Short mmCIF file of C-alpha atoms and ligand atoms in Angstrom, two decimals:
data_model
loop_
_atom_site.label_atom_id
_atom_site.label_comp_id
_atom_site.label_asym_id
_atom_site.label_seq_id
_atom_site.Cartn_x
_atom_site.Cartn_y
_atom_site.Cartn_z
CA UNK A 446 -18.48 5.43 23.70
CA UNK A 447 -18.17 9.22 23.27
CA UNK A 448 -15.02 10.98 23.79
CA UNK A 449 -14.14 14.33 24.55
CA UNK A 450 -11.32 15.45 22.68
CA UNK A 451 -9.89 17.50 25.29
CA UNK A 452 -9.84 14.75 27.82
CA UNK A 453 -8.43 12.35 24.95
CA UNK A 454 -5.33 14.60 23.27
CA UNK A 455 -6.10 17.60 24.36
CA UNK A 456 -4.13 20.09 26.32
CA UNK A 457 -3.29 18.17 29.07
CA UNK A 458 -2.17 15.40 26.33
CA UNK A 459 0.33 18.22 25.54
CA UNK A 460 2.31 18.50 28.50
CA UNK A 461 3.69 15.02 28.23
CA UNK A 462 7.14 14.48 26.80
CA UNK A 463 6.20 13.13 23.19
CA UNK A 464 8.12 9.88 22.96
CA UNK A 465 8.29 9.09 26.59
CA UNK A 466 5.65 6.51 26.50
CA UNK A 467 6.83 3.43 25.08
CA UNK A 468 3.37 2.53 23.99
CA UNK A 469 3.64 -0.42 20.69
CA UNK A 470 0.79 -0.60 18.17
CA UNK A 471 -0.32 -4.23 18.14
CA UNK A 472 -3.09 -4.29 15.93
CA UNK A 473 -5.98 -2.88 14.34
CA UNK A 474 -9.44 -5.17 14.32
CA UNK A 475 -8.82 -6.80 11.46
CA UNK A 476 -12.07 -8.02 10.70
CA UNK A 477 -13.66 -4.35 11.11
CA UNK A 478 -13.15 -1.27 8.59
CA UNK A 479 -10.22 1.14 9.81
CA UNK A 480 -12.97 3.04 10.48
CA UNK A 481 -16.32 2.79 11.83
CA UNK A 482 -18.58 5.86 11.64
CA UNK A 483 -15.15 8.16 12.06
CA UNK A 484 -14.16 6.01 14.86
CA UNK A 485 -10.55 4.20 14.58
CA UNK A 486 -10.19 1.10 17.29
CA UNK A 487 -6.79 0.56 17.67
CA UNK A 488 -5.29 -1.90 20.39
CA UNK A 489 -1.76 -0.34 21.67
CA UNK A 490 0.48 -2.58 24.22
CA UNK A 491 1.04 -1.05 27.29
CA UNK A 492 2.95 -3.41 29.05
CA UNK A 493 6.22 -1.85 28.36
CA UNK A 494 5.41 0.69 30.89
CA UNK A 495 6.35 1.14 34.44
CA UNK A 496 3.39 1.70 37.23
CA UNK A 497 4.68 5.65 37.19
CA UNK A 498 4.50 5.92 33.50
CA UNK A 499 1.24 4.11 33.25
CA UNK A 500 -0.26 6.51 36.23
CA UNK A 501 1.18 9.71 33.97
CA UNK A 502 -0.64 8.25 31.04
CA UNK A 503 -3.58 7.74 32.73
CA UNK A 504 -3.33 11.08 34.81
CA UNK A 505 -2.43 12.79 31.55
CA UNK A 506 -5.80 11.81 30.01
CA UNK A 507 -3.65 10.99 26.86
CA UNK A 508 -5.71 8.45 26.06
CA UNK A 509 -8.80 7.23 26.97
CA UNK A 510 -8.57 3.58 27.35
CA UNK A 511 -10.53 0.13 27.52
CA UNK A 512 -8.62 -2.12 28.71
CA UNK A 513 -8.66 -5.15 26.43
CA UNK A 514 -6.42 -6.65 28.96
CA UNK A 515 -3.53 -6.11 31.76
CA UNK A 516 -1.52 -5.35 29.27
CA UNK A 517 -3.01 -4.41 26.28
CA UNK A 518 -5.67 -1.47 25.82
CA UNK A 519 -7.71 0.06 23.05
CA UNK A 520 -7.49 3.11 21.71
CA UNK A 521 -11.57 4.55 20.31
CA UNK A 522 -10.42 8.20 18.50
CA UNK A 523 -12.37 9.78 15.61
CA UNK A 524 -10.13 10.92 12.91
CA UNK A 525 -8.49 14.33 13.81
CA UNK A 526 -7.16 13.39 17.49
CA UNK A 527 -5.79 10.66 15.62
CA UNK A 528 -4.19 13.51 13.14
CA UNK A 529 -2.99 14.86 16.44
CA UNK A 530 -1.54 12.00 18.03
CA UNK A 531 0.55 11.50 14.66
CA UNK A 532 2.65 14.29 15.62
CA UNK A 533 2.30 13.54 19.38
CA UNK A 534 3.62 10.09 19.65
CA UNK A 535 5.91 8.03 17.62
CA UNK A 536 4.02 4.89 17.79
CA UNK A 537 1.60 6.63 16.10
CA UNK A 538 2.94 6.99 13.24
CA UNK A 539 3.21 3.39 12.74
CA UNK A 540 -0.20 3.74 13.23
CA UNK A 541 -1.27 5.91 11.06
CA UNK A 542 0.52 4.43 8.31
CA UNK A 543 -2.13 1.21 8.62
CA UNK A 544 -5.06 3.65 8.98
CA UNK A 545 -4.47 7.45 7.25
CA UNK A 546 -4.69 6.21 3.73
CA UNK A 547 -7.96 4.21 4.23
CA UNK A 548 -9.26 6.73 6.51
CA UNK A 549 -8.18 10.12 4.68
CA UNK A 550 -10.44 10.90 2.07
CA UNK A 551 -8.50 11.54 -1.07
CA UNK A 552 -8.62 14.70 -2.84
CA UNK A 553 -7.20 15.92 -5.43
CA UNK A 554 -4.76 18.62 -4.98
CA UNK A 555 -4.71 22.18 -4.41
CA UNK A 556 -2.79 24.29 -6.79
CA UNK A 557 -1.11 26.71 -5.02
CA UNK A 558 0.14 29.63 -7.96
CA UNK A 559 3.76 31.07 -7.22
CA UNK A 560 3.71 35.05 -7.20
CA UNK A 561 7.17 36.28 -6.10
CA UNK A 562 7.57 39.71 -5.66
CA UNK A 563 11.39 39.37 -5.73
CA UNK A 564 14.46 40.86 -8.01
CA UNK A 565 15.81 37.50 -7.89
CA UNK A 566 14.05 34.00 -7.52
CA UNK A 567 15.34 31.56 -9.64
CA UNK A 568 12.77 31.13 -12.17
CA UNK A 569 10.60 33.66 -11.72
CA UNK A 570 12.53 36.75 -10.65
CA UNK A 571 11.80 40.17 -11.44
CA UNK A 572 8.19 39.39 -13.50
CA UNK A 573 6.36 40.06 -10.35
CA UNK A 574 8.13 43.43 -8.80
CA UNK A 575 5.65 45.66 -9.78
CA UNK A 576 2.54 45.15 -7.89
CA UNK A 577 -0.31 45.60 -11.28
CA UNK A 578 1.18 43.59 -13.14
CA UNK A 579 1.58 40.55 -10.33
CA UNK A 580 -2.02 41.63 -9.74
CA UNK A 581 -2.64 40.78 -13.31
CA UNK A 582 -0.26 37.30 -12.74
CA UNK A 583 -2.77 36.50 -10.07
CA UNK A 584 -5.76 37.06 -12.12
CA UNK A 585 -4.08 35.00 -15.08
CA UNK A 586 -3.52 32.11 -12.64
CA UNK A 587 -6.67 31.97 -11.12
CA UNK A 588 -8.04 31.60 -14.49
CA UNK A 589 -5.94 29.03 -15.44
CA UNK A 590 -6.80 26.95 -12.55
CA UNK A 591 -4.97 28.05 -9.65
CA UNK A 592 -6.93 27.67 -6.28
CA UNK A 593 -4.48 29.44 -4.09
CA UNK A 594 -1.64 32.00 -4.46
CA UNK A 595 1.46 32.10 -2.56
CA UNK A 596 3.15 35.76 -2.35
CA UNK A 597 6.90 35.85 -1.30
CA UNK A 598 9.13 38.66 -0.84
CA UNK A 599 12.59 37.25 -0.20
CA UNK A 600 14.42 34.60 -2.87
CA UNK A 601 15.12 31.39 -0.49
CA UNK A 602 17.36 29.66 -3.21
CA UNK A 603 20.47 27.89 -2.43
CA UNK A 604 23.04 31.06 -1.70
CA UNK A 605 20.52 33.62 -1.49
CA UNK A 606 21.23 35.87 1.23
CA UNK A 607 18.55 37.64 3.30
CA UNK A 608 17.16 40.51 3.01
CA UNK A 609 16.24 43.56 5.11
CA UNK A 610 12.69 43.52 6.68
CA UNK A 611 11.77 46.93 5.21
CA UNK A 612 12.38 45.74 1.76
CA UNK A 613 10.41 42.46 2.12
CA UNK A 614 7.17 44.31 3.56
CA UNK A 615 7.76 46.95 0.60
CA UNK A 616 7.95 43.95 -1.93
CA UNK A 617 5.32 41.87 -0.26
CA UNK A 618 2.24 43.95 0.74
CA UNK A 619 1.40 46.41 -2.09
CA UNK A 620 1.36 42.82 -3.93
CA UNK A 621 -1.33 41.79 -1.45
CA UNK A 622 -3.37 44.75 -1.36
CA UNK A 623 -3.18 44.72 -5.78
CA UNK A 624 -4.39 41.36 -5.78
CA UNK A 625 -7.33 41.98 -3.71
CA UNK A 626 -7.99 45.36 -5.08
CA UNK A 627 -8.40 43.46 -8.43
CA UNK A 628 -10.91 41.14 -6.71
CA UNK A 629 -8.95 38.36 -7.09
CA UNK A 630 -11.02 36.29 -4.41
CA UNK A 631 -8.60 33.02 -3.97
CA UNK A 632 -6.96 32.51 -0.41
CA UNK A 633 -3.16 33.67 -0.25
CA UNK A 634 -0.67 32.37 1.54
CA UNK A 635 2.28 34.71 2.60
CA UNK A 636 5.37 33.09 2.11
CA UNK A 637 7.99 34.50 4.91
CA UNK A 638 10.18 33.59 7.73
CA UNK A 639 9.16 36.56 9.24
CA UNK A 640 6.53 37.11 11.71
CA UNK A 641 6.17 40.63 11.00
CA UNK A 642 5.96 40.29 7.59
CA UNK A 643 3.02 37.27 7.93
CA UNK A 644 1.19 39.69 10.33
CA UNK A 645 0.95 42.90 8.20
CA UNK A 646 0.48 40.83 4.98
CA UNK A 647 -2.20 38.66 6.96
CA UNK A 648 -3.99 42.06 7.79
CA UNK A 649 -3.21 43.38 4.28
CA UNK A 650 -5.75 40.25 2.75
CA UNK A 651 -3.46 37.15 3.23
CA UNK A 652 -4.60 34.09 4.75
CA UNK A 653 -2.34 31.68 5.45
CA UNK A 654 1.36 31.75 6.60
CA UNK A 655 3.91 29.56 4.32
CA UNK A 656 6.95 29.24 6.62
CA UNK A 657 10.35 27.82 5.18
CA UNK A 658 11.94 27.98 8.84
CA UNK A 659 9.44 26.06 10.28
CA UNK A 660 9.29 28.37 12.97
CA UNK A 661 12.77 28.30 13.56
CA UNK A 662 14.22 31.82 12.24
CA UNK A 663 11.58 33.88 14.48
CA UNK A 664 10.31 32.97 17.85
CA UNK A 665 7.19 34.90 17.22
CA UNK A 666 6.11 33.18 13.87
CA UNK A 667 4.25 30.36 15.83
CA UNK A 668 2.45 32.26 18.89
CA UNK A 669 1.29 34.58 15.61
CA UNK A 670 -0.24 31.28 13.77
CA UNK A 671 -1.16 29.93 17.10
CA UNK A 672 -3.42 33.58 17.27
CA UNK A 673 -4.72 34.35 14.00
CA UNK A 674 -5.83 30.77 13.83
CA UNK A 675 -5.00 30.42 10.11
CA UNK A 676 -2.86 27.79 7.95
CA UNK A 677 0.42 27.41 8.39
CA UNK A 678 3.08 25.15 6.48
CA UNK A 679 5.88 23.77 8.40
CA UNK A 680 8.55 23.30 5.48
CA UNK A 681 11.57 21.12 6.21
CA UNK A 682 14.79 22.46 5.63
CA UNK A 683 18.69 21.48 6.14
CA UNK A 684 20.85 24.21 7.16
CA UNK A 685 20.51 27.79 5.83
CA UNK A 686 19.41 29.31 2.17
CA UNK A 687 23.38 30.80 2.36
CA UNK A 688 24.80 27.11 3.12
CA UNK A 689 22.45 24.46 3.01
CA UNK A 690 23.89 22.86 -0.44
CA UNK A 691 27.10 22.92 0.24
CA UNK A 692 26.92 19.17 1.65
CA UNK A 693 24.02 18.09 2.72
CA UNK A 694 23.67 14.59 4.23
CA UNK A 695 20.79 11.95 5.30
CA UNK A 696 21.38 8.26 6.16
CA UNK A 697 17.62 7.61 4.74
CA UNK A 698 16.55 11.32 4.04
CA UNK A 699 12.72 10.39 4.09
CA UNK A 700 12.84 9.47 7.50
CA UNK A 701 15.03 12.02 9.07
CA UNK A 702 12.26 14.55 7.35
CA UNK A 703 9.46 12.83 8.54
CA UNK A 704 10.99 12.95 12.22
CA UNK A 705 11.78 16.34 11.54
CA UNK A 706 8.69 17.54 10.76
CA UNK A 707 6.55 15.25 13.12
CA UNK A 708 9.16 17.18 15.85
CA UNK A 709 8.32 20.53 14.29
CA UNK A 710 4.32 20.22 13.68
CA UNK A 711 4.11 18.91 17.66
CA UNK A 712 6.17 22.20 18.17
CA UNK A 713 3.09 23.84 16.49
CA UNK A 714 0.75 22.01 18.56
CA UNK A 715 2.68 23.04 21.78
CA UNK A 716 2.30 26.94 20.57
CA UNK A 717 -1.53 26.44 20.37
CA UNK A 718 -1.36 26.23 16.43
CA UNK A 719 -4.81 24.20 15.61
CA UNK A 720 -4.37 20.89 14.42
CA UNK A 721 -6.13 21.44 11.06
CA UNK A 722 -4.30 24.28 10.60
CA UNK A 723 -0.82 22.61 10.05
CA UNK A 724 0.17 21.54 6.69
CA UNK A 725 3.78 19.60 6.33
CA UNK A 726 6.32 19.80 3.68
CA UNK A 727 9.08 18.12 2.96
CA UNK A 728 10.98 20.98 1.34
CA UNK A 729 12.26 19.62 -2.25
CA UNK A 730 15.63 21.32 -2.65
CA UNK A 731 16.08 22.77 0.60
CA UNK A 732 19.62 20.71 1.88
CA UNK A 733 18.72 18.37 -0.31
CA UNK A 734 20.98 16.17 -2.39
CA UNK A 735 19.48 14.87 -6.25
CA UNK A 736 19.10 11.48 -4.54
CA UNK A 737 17.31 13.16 -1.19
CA UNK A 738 14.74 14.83 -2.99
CA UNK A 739 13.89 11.59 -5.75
CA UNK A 740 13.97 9.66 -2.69
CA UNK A 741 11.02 12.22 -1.15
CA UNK A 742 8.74 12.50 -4.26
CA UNK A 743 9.22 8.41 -4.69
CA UNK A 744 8.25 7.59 -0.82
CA UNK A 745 5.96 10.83 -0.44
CA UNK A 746 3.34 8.16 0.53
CA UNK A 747 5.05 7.60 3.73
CA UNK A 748 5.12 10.94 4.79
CA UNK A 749 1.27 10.32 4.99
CA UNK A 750 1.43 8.81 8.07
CA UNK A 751 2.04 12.15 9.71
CA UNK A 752 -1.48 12.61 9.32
CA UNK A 753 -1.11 16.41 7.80
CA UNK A 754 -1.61 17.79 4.26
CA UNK A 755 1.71 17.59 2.42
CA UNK A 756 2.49 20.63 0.11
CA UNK A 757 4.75 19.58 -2.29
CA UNK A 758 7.15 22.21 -4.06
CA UNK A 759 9.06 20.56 -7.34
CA UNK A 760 8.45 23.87 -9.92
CA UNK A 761 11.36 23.68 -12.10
CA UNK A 762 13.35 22.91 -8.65
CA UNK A 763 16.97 22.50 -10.07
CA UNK A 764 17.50 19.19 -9.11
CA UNK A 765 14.36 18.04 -11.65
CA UNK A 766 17.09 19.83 -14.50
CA UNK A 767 20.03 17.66 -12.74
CA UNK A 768 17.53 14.80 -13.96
CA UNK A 769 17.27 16.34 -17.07
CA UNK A 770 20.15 18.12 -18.47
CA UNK A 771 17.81 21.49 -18.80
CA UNK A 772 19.41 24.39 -17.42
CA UNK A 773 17.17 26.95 -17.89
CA UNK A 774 14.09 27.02 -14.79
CA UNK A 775 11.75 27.98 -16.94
CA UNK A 776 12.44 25.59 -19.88
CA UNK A 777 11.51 23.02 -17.10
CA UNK A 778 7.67 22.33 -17.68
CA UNK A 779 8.01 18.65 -18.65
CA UNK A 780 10.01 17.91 -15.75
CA UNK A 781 7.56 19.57 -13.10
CA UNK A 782 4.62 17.93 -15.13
CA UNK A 783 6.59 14.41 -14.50
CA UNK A 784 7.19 15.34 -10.84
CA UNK A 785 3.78 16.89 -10.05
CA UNK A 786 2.54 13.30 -11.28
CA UNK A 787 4.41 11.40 -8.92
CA UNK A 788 3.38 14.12 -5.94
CA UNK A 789 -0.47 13.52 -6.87
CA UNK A 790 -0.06 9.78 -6.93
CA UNK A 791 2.08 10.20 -3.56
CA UNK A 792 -0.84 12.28 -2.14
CA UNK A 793 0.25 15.55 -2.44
CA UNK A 794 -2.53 17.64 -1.61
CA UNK A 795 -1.02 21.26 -2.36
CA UNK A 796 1.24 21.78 -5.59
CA UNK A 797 3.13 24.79 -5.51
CA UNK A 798 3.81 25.50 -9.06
CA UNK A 799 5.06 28.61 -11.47
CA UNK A 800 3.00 27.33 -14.60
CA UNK A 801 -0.54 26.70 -13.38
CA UNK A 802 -1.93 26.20 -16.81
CA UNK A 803 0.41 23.68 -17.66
CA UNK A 804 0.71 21.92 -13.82
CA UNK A 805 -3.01 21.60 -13.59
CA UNK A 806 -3.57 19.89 -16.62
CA UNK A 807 -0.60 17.25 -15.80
CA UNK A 808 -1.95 17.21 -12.50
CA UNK A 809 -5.62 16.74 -14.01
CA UNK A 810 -4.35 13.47 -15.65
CA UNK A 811 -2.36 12.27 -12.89
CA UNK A 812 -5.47 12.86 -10.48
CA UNK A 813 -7.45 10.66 -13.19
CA UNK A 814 -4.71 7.77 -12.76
CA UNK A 815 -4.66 7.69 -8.97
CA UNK A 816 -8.36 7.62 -8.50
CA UNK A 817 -9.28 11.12 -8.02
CA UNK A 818 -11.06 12.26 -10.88
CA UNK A 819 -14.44 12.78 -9.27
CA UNK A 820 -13.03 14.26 -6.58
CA UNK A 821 -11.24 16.58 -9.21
CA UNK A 822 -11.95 20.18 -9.03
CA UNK A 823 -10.17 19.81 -12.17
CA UNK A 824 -12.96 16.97 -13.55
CA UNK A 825 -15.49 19.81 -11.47
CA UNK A 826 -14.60 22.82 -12.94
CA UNK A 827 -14.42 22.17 -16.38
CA UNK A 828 -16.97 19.66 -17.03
CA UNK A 829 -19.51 21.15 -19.61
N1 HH2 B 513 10.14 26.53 -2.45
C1 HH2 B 513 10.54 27.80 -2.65
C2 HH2 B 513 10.01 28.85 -1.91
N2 HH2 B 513 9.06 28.62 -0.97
N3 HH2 B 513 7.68 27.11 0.18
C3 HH2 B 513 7.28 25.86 0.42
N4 HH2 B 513 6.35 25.61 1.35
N5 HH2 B 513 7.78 24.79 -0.29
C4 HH2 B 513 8.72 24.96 -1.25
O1 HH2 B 513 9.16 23.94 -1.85
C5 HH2 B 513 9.19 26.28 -1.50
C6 HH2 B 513 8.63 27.35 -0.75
C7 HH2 B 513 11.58 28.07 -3.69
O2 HH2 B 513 10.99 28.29 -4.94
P1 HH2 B 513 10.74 29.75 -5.55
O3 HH2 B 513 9.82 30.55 -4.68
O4 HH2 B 513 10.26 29.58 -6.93
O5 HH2 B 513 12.17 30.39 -5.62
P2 HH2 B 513 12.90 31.47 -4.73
O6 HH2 B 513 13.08 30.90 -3.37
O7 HH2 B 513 14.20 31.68 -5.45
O8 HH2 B 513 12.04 32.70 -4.68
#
């Protein structure tokens, strides 16, 4: 049976309140594969629905049903309306928990290389101000295995106040436009809570929008991913840089994020932002307490089941030197190696790290352990 993805979760899909279909996974085939030529068969229960809900459903063209029986229906979606659905519905979540991890191929992750063009940041503030020598940074990382960059203007560390627009486009773009004037060809991703800012630095050689607010500090920073059509990462966050570790609080922290951010990526979806062009992010020591973030890294596997990339941020975060007893960011290598490890066998697929060198080859050995080796750019790269 072909289906059209419009007419399955397409725009009309869209209009429907996410959770107000109480529509209950039953099973999977068992005897088949998850999936069958990039098909997923999936029976959902349906009898928990009223005639007007069932008529919406229907009406909606939300899904595109065989009826198994009265009550029960299946559910015949290749892989990326599936994706969609993840943030769409909650059931399908549960869902995609049974089917994303067979069905995803695994790759090993990108490494994204952390160029902040800030006074300030807490490791790596002030080495990238001038924009030559973060031009020569970039260069450095690249050759040390970076596949990405990630340029940032304004310090987002607990207490960090922000600041003016003028000064982050002055910090931000002659960064951009030195990185590409040095032919450094990788993509870059702007990292901002400003719309502005992602627009001029997108048309300055960027490529992708990094977004600590989620969307949430400017109006306009979704309707601008939604039209340039390029990545954008939805990072969770508790509260504000100024106040967000003053006491922050989950009853089970992984899945408050994970309903946070399914909430925020369908937000994304509602602005027109392409499904392949949302990556999720669970926003290590953004409100986060010690036993928060652990709790993330140690059940990143379950954030999965979103159906999104996850880009994972643990560089020398300071809760890794809680763990520790290492003060200094920068004296925190070991610790991000350890962490990165656990991201990679959670499924991390972008590591946002200071150290690239040093990340990629403890990221090299933890793709080796979890399977991913020929998959590896790293096993790629540098075979002989
Ligand atoms: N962490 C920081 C900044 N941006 N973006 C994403 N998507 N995920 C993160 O975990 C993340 C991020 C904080 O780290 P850093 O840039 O090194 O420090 P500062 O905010 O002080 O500039």
């Amino acid at each position: 049976m072909e289906l059209d993805r419009e007419l399955v979760f397409g725009a009309a899909a869209r209009r429907l309140e996410p959770r107000a279909i109480p529509v209950t996974l039953v099973s999977s085939d068992p005897r088949a594969p998850p999936w069958d030529g990039g098909r997923a068969r999936v029976a959902f229960r349906t009898s928990a629905l009223d005639r007007d809900q069932h008529l919406r459903l229907r009406a909606s063209g939300g899904v595109r049903l065989a009826a198994l029986d009265e009550h029960e229906t299946l559910l015949e979606s290749p892989a990326e309306i599936l994706a969609e659905l993840a943030l769409s519905f909650e059931p399908a979540r549960i869902l995609l928990r049974a089917h994303v991890l067979a069905t995803l191929p695994p790759v090993a992750p990108t490494l994204l290389g952390i160029l902040n063009a800030t006074p300030d940041s807490f490791s790596d503030g002030g080495r990238h101000l001038d924009p030559e020598r973060a031009a020569q940074a970039a260069e450095a990382m690249v050759a040390a295995g970076a596949h990405a960059l990630d340029v940032g203007g304004e310090s987002t560390r607990p207490g960090s106040q922000p600041v003016a627009l003028e000064t982050e486009l002055a910090r931000v773009l002659p960064v951009v436009e030195a990185v590409r004037a040095r032919g450094v060809a990788v993509p870059i991703s702007i990292d901002t809570r400003r719309a502005v800012v992602a627009a001029r630095a997108l048309d300055a050689g960027a490529n992708a929008i990094n977004d600590t607010s989620a969307g949430l500090d400017d109006p306009e920073m979704l309707p601008l991913a939604a039209e340039r059509a390029c990545p954008y990462v939805v990072m969770h966050r508790l509260g504000r840089s100024a106040d967000m570790q003053r006491d922050p609080r989950y009853e089970d922290p992984v899945r408050e994020v994970a309903a946070w951010l399914r909430e925020r990526g369908f937000a994304c979806l509602q602005a027109g932002i392409g499904i392949h062009n949302i990556a999720l992010d669970p926003g290590i020591g953004f409100g986060k307490r010690v036993q928060d973030n652990v709790a993330l890294i140690r059940r990143l596997v379950e954030l999965r089941s979103l159906g999104r990339p996850l880009l994972v941020g643990v560089s020398r975060k300071s809760y890794l030197g809680r763990l520790s007893g290492v003060e200094t960011p920068s004296e925190r290598g070991s610790e991000t190696a350890a962490a990165v490890a656990l991201a990679v066998i959670g499924g991390a697929a972008v590591l946002r790290v200071h150290d690239v060198a040093e990340t990629a080859r403890a990221a090299a050995v933890a793709c080796a352990h979890a399977g991913l080796l020929e998959n590896s750019v790293f096993h790629r790269d540098r075979a002989p």
